[in-house]
mmCIF file of N, CA and C in Angstrom:
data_model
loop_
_atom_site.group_PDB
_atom_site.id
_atom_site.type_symbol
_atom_site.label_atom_id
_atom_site.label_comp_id
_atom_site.label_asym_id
_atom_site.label_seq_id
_atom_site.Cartn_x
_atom_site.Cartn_y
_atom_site.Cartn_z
ATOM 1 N N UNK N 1048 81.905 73.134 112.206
ATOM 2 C CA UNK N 1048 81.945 74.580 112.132
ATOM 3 C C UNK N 1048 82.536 75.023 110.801
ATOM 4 N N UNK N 1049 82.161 75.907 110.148
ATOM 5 C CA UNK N 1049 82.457 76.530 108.769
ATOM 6 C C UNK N 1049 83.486 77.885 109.105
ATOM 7 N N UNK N 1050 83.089 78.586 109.974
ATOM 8 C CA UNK N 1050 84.181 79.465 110.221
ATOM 9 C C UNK N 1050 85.043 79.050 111.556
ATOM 10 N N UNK N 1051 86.336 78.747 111.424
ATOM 11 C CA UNK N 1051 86.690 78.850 112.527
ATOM 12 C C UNK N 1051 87.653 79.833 112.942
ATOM 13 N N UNK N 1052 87.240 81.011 112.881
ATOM 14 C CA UNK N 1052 87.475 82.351 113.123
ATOM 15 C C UNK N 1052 85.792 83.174 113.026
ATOM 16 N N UNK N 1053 85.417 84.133 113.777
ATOM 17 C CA UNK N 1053 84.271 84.923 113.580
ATOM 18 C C UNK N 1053 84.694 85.784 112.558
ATOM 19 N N UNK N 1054 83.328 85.992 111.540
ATOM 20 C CA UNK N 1054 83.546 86.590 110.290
ATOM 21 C C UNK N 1054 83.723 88.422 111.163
ATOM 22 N N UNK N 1055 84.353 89.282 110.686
ATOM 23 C CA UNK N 1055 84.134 90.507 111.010
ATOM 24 C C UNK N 1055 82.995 90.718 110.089
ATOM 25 N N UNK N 1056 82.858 90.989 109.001
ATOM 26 C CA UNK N 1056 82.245 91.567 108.373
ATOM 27 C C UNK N 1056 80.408 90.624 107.593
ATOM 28 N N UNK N 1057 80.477 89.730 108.756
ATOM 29 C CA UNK N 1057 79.169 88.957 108.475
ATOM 30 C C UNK N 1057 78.089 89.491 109.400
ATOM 31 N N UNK N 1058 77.159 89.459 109.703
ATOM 32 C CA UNK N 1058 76.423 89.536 111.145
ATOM 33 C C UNK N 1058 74.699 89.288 110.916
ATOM 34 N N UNK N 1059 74.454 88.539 111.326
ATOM 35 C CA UNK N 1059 72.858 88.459 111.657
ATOM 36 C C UNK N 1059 71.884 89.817 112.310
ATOM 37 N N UNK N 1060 70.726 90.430 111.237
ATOM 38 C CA UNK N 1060 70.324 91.815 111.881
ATOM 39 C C UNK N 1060 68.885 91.369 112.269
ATOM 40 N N UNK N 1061 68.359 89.770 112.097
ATOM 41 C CA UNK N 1061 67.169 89.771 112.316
ATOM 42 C C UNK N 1061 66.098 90.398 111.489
ATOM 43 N N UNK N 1062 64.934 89.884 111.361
ATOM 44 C CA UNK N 1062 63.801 90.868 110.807
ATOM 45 C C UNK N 1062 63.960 91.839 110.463
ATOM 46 N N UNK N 1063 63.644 92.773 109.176
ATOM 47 C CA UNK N 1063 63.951 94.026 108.686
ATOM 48 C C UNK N 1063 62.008 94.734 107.824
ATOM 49 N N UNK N 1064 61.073 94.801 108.625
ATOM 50 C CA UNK N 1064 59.612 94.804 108.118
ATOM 51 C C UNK N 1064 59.426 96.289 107.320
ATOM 52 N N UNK N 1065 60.454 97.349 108.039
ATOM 53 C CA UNK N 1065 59.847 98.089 106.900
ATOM 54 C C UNK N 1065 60.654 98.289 105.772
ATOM 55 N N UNK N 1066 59.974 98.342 104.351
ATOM 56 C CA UNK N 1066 59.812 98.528 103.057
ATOM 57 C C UNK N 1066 61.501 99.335 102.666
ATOM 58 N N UNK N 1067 61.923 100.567 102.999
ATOM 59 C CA UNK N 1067 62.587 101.372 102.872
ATOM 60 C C UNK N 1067 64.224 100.901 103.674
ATOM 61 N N UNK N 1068 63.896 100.581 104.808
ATOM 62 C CA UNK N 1068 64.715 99.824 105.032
ATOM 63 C C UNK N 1068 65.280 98.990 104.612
ATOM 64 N N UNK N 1069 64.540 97.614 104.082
ATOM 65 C CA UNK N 1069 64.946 96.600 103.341
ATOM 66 C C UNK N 1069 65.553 96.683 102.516
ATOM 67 N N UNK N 1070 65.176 97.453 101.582
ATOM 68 C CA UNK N 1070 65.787 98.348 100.356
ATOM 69 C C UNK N 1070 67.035 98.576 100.565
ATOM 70 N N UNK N 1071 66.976 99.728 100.782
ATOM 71 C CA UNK N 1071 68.358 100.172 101.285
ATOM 72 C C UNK N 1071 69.714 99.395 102.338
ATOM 73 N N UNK N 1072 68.947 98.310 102.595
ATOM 74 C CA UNK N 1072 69.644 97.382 103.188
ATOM 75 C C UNK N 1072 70.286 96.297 102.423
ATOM 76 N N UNK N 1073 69.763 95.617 101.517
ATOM 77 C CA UNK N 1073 69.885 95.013 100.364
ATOM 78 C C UNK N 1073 70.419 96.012 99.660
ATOM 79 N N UNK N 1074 70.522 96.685 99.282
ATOM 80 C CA UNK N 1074 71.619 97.695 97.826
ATOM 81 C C UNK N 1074 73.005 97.954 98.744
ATOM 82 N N UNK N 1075 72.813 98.006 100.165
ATOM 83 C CA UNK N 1075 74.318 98.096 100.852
ATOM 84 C C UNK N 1075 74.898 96.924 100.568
ATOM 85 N N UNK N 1076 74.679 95.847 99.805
ATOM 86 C CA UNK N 1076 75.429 94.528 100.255
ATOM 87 C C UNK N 1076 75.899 93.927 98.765
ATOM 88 N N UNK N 1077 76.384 93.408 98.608
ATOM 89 C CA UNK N 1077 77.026 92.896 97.242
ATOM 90 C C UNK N 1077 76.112 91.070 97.327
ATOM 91 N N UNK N 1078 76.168 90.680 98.321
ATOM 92 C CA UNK N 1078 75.290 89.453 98.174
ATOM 93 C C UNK N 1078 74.745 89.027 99.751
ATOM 94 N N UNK N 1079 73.723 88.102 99.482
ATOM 95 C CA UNK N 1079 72.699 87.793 100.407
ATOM 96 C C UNK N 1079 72.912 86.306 100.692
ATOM 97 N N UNK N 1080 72.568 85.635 101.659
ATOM 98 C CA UNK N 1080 72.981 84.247 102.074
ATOM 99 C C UNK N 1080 71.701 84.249 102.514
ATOM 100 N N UNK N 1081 71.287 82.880 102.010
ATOM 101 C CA UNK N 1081 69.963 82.085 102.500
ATOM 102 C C UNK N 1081 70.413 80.783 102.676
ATOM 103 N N UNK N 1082 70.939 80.262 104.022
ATOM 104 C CA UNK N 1082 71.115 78.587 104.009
ATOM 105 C C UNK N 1082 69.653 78.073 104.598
ATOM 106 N N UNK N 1083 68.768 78.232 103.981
ATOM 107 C CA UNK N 1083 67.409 77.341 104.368
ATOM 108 C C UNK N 1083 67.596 75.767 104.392
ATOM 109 N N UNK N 1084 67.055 75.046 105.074
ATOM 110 C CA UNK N 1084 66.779 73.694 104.705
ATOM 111 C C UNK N 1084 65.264 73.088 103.813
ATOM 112 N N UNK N 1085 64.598 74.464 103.939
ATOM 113 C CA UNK N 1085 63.105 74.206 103.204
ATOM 114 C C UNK N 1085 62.296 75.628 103.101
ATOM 115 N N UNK N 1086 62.009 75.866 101.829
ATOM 116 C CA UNK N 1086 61.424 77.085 101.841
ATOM 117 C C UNK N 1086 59.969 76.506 100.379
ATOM 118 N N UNK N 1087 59.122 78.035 100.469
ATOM 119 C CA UNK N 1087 58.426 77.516 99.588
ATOM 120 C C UNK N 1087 58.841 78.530 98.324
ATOM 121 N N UNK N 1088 58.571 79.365 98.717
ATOM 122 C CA UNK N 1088 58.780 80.835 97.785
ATOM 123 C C UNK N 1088 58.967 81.588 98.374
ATOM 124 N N UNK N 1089 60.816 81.737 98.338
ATOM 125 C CA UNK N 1089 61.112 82.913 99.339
ATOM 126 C C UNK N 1089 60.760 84.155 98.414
ATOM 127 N N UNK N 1090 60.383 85.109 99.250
ATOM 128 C CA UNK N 1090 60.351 86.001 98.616
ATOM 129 C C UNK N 1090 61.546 87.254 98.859
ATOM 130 N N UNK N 1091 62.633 86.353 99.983
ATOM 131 C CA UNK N 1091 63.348 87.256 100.634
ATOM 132 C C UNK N 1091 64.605 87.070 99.497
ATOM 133 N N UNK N 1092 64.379 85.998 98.869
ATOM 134 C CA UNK N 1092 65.373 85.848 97.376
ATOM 135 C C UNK N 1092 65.195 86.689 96.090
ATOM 136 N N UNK N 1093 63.757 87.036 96.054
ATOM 137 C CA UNK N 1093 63.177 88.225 95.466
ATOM 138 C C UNK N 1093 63.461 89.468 95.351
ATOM 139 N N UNK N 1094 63.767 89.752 96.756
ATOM 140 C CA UNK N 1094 63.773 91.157 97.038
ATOM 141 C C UNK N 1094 65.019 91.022 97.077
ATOM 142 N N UNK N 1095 66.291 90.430 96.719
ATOM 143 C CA UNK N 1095 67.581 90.436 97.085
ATOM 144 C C UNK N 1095 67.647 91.141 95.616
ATOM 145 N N UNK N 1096 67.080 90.127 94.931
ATOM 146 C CA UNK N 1096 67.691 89.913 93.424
ATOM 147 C C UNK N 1096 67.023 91.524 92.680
ATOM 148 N N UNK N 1097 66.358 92.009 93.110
ATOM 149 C CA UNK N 1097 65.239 93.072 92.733
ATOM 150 C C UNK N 1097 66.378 94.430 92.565
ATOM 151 N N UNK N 1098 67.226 94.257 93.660
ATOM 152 C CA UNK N 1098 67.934 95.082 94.307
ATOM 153 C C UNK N 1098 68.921 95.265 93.537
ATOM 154 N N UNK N 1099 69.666 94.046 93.338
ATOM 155 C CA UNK N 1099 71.000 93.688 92.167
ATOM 156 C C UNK N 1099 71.787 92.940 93.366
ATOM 157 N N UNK N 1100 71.131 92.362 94.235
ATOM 158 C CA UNK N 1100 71.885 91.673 95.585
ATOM 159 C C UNK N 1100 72.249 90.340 95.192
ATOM 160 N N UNK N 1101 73.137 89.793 94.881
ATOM 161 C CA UNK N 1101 73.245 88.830 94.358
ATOM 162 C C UNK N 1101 72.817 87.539 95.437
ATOM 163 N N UNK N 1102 71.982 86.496 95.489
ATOM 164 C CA UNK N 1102 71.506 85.971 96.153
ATOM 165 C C UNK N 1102 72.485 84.313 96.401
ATOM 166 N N UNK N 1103 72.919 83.752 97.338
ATOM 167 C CA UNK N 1103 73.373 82.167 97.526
ATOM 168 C C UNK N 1103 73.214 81.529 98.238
ATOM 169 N N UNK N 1104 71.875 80.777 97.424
ATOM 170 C CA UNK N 1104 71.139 79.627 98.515
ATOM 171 C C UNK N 1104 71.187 78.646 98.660
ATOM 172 N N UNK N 1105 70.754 77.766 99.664
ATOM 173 C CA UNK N 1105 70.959 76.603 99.781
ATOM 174 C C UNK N 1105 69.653 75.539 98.633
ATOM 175 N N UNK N 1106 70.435 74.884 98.179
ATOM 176 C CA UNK N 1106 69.638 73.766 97.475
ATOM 177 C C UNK N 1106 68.542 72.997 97.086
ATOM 178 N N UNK N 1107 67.284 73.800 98.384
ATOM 179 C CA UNK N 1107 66.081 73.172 98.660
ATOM 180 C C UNK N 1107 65.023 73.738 97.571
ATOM 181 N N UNK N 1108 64.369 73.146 97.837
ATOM 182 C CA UNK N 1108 63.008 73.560 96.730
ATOM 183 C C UNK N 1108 62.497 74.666 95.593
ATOM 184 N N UNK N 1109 62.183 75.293 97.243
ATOM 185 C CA UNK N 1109 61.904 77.078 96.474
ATOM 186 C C UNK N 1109 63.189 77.771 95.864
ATOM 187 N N UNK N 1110 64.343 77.564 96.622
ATOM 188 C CA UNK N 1110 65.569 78.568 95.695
ATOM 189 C C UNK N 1110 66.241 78.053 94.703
ATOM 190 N N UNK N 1111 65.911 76.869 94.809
ATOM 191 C CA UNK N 1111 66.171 75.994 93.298
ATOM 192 C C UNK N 1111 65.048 76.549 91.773
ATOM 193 N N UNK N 1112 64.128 76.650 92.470
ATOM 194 C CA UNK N 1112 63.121 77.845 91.121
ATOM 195 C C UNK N 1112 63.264 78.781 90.898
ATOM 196 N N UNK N 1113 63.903 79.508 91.628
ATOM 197 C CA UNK N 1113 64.484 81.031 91.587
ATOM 198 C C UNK N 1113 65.806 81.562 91.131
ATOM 199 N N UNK N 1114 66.493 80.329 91.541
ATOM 200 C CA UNK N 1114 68.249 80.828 91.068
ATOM 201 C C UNK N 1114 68.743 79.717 90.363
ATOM 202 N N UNK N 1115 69.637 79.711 89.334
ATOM 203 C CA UNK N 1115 70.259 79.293 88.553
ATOM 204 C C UNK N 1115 71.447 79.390 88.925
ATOM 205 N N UNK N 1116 72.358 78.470 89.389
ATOM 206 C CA UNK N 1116 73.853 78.142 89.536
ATOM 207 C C UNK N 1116 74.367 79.220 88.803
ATOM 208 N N UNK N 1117 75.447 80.523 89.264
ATOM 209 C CA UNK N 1117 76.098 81.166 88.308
ATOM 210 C C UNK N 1117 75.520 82.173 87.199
ATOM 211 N N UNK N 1118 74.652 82.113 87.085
ATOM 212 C CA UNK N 1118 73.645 82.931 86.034
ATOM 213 C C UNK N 1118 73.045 84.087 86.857
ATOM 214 N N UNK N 1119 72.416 83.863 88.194
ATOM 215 C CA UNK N 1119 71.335 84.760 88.306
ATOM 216 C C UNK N 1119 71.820 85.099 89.919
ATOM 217 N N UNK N 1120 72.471 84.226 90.189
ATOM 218 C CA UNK N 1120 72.782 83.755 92.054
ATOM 219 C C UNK N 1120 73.729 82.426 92.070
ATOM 220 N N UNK N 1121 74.228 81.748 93.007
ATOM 221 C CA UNK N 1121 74.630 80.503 93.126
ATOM 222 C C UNK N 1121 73.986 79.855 94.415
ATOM 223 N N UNK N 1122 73.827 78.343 94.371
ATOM 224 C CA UNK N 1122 73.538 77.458 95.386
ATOM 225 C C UNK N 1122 74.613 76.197 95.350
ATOM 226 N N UNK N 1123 74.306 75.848 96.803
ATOM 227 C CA UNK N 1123 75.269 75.357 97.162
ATOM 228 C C UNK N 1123 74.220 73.983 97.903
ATOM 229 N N UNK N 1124 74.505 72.732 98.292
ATOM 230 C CA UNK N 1124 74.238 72.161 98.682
ATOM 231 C C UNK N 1124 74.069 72.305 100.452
ATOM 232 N N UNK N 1125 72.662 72.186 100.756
ATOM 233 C CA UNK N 1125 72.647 72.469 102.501
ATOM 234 C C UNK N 1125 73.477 71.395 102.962
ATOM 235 N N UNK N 1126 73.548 70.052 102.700
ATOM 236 C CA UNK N 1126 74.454 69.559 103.588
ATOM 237 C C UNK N 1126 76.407 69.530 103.564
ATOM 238 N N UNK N 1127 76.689 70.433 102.168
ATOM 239 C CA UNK N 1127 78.041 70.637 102.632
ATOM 240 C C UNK N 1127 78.153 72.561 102.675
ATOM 241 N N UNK N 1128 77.711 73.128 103.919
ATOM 242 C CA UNK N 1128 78.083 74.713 103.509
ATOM 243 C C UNK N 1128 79.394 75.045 103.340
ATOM 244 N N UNK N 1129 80.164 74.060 102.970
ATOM 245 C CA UNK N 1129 81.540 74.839 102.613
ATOM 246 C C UNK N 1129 81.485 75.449 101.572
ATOM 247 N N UNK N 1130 80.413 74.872 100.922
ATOM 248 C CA UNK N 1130 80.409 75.167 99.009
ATOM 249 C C UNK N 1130 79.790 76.734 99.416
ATOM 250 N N UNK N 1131 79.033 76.900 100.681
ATOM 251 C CA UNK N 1131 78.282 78.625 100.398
ATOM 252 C C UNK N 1131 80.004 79.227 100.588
ATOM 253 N N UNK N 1132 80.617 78.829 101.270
ATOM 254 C CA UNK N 1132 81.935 79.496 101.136
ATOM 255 C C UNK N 1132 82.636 80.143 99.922
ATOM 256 N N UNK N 1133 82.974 78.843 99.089
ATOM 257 C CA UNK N 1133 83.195 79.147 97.906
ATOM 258 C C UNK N 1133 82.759 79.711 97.055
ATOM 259 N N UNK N 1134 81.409 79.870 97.196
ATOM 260 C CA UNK N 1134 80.621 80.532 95.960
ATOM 261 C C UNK N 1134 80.408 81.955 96.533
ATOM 262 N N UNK N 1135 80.757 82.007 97.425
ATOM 263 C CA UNK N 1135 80.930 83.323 98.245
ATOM 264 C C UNK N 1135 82.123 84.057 97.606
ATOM 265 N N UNK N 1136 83.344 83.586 97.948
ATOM 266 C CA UNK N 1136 84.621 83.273 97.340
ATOM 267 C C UNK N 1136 84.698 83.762 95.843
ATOM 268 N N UNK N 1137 83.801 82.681 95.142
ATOM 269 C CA UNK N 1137 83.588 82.588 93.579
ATOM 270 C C UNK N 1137 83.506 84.079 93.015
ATOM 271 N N UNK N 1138 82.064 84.523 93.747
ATOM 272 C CA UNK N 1138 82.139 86.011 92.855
ATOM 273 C C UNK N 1138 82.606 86.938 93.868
ATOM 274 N N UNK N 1139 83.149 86.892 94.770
ATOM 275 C CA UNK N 1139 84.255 88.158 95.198
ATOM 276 C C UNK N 1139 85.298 87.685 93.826
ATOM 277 N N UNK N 1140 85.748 86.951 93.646
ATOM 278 C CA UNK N 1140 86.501 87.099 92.802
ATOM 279 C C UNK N 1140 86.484 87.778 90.895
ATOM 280 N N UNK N 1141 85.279 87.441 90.680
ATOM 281 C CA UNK N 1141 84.762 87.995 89.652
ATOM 282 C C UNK N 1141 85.375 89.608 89.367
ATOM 283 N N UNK N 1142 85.556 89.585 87.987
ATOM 284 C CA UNK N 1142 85.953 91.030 87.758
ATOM 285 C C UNK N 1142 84.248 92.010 87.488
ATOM 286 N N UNK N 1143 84.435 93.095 87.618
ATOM 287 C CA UNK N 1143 83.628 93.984 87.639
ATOM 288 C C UNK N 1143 82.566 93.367 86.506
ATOM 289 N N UNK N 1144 82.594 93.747 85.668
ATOM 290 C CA UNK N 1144 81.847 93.524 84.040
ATOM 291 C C UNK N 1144 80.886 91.607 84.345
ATOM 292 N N UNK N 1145 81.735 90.620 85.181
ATOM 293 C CA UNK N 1145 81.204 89.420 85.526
ATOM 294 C C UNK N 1145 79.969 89.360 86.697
ATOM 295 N N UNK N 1146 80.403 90.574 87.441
ATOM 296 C CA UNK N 1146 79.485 90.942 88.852
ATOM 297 C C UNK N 1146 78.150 91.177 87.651
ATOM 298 N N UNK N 1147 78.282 92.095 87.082
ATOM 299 C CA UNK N 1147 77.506 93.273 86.335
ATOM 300 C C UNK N 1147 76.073 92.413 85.875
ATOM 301 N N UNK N 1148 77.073 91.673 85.320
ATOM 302 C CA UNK N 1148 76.163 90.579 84.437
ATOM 303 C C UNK N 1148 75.358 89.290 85.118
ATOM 304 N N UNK N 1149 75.705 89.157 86.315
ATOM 305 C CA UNK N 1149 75.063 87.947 87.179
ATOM 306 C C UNK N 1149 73.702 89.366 87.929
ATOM 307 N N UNK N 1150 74.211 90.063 88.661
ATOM 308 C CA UNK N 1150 73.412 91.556 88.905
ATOM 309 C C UNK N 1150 71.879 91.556 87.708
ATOM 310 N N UNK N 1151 72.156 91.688 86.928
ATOM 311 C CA UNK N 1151 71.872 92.070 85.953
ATOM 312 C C UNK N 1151 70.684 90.822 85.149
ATOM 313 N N UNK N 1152 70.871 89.834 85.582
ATOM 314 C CA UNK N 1152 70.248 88.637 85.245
ATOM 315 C C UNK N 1152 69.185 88.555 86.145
ATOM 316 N N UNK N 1153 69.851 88.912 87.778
ATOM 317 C CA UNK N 1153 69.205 88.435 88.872
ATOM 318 C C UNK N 1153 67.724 89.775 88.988
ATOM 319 N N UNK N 1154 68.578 91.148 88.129
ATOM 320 C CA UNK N 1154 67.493 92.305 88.689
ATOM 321 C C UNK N 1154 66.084 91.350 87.505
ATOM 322 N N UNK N 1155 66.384 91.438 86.705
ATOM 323 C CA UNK N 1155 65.791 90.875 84.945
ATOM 324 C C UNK N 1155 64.891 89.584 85.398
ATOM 325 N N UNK N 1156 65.373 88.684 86.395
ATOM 326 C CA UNK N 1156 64.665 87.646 86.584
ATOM 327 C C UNK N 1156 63.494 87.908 87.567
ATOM 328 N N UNK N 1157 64.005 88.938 88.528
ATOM 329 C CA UNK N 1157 62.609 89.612 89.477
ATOM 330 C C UNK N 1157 61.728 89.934 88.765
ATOM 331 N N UNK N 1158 61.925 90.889 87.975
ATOM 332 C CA UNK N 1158 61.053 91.455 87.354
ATOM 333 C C UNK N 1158 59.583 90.516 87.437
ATOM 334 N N UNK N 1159 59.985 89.609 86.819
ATOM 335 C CA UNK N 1159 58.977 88.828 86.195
ATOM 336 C C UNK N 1159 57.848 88.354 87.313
ATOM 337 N N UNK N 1160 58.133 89.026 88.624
ATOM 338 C CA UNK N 1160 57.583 88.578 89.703
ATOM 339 C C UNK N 1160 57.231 90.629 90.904
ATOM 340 N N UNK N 1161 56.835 91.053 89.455
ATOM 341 C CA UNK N 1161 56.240 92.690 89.734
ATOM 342 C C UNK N 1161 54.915 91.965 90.077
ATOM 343 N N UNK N 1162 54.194 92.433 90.895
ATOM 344 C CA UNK N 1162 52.736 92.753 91.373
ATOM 345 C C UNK N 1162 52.234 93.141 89.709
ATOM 346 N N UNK N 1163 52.465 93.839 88.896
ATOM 347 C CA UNK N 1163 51.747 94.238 87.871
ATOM 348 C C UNK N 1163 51.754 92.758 86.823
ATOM 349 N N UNK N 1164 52.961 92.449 86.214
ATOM 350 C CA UNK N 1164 53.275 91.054 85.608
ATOM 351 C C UNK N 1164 52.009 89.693 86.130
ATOM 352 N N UNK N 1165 52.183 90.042 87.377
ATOM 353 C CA UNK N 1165 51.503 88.507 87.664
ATOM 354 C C UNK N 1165 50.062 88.977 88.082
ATOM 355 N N UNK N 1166 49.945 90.086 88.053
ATOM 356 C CA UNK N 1166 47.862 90.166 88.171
ATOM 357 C C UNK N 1166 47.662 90.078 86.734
ATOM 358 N N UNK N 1167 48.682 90.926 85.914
ATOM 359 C CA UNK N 1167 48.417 90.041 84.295
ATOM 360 C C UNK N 1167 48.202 88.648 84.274
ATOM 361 N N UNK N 1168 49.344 87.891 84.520
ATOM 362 C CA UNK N 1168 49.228 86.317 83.931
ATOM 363 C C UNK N 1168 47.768 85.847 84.887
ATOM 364 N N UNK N 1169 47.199 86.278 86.203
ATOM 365 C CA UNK N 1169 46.198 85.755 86.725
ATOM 366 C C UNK N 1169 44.673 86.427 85.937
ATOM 367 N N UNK N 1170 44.958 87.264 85.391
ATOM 368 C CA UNK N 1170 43.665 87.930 84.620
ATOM 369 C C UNK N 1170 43.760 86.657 83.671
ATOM 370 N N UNK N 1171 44.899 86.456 82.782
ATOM 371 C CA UNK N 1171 44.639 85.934 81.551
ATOM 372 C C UNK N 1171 44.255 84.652 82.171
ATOM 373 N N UNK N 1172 44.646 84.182 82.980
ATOM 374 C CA UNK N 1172 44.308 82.436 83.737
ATOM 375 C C UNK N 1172 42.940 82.583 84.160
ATOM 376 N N UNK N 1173 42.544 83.401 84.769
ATOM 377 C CA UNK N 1173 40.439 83.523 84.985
ATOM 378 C C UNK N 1173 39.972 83.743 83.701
ATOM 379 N N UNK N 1174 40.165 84.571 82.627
ATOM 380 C CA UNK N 1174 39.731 84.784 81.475
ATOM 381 C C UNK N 1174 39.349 83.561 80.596
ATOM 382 N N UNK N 1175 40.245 82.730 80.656
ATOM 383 C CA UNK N 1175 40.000 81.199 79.707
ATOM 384 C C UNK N 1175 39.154 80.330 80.308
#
C-alpha cells in the first residue's frame, strides 16, 4: 500500500466525455496522475498537458514519448509507485516561476499534437 492513510484531497471521478468538462476539470488541478502499466498514445496525457496540468506517469511506452523526466511532466517507475509520491512531492515543492516553466513546456509540447499541425505533417507525408 502507498498510502497508508486515505488521501483527502485525491479521488477517482471516472470517465469525464464531455469536451467542456474535461477542460475545466484539468485547469482545476495543478497535476494529473497516470499509473498505467501499458498505454499506446494516451491522449489523456495530452489533454492534461494542453491545459498547463502538469502530467506524472508511469514509465511504460506511450508516456515515455510524451513526457520528459522534469522538463515537461515527471515519471516514475510502475513497479516502485513510491517514486509517483515523490515526484508528486517534487513539484509541490517547486517555487512558483519552476511550476511556470515545467507548465509551460508541457502546454508548448501539446501543441505540436493540434488537429491542424498534424493534418499538416500528413498532407506533406501523402504529397512525396
Amino acid at each position: 500500500k502507498i498510502f497508508t492513510n486515505k488521501p483527502k484531497n485525491i479521488k477517482y471521478i471516472g470517465p469525464v466525455y464531455d469536451l467542456q468538462k474535461k477542460i475545466k476539470l484539468y485547469a482545476s488541478h495543478e497535476l494529473f496522475l497516470l499509473p498505467s502499466k501499458r498505454e499506446g498514445m494516451p491522449q489523456v496525457v495530452l489533454e492534461s498537458m494542453a491545459t498547463g496540468t502538469i502530467p506524472i506517469v508511469s514509465n511504460c511506452k506511450g508516456n515515455l514519448d510524451l513526457v520528459k523526466d522534469g522538463y515537461n511532466g515527471y515519471v516514475f517507475d510502475i513497479n516502485r509507485p513510491e517514486i509517483a509520491i515523490q515526484k508528486i512531492k517534487r513539484f509541490l515543492n517547486l517555487n512558483e516561476k519552476e511550476k511556470k516553466e515545467i507548465q509551460k513546456a508541457a502546454i508548448n509540447f501539446a501543441k505540436k499534437f493540434k488537429w491542424d499541425n498534424l493534418i499538416k505533417k500528413l498532407e506533406s507525408i501523402l504529397k512525396e
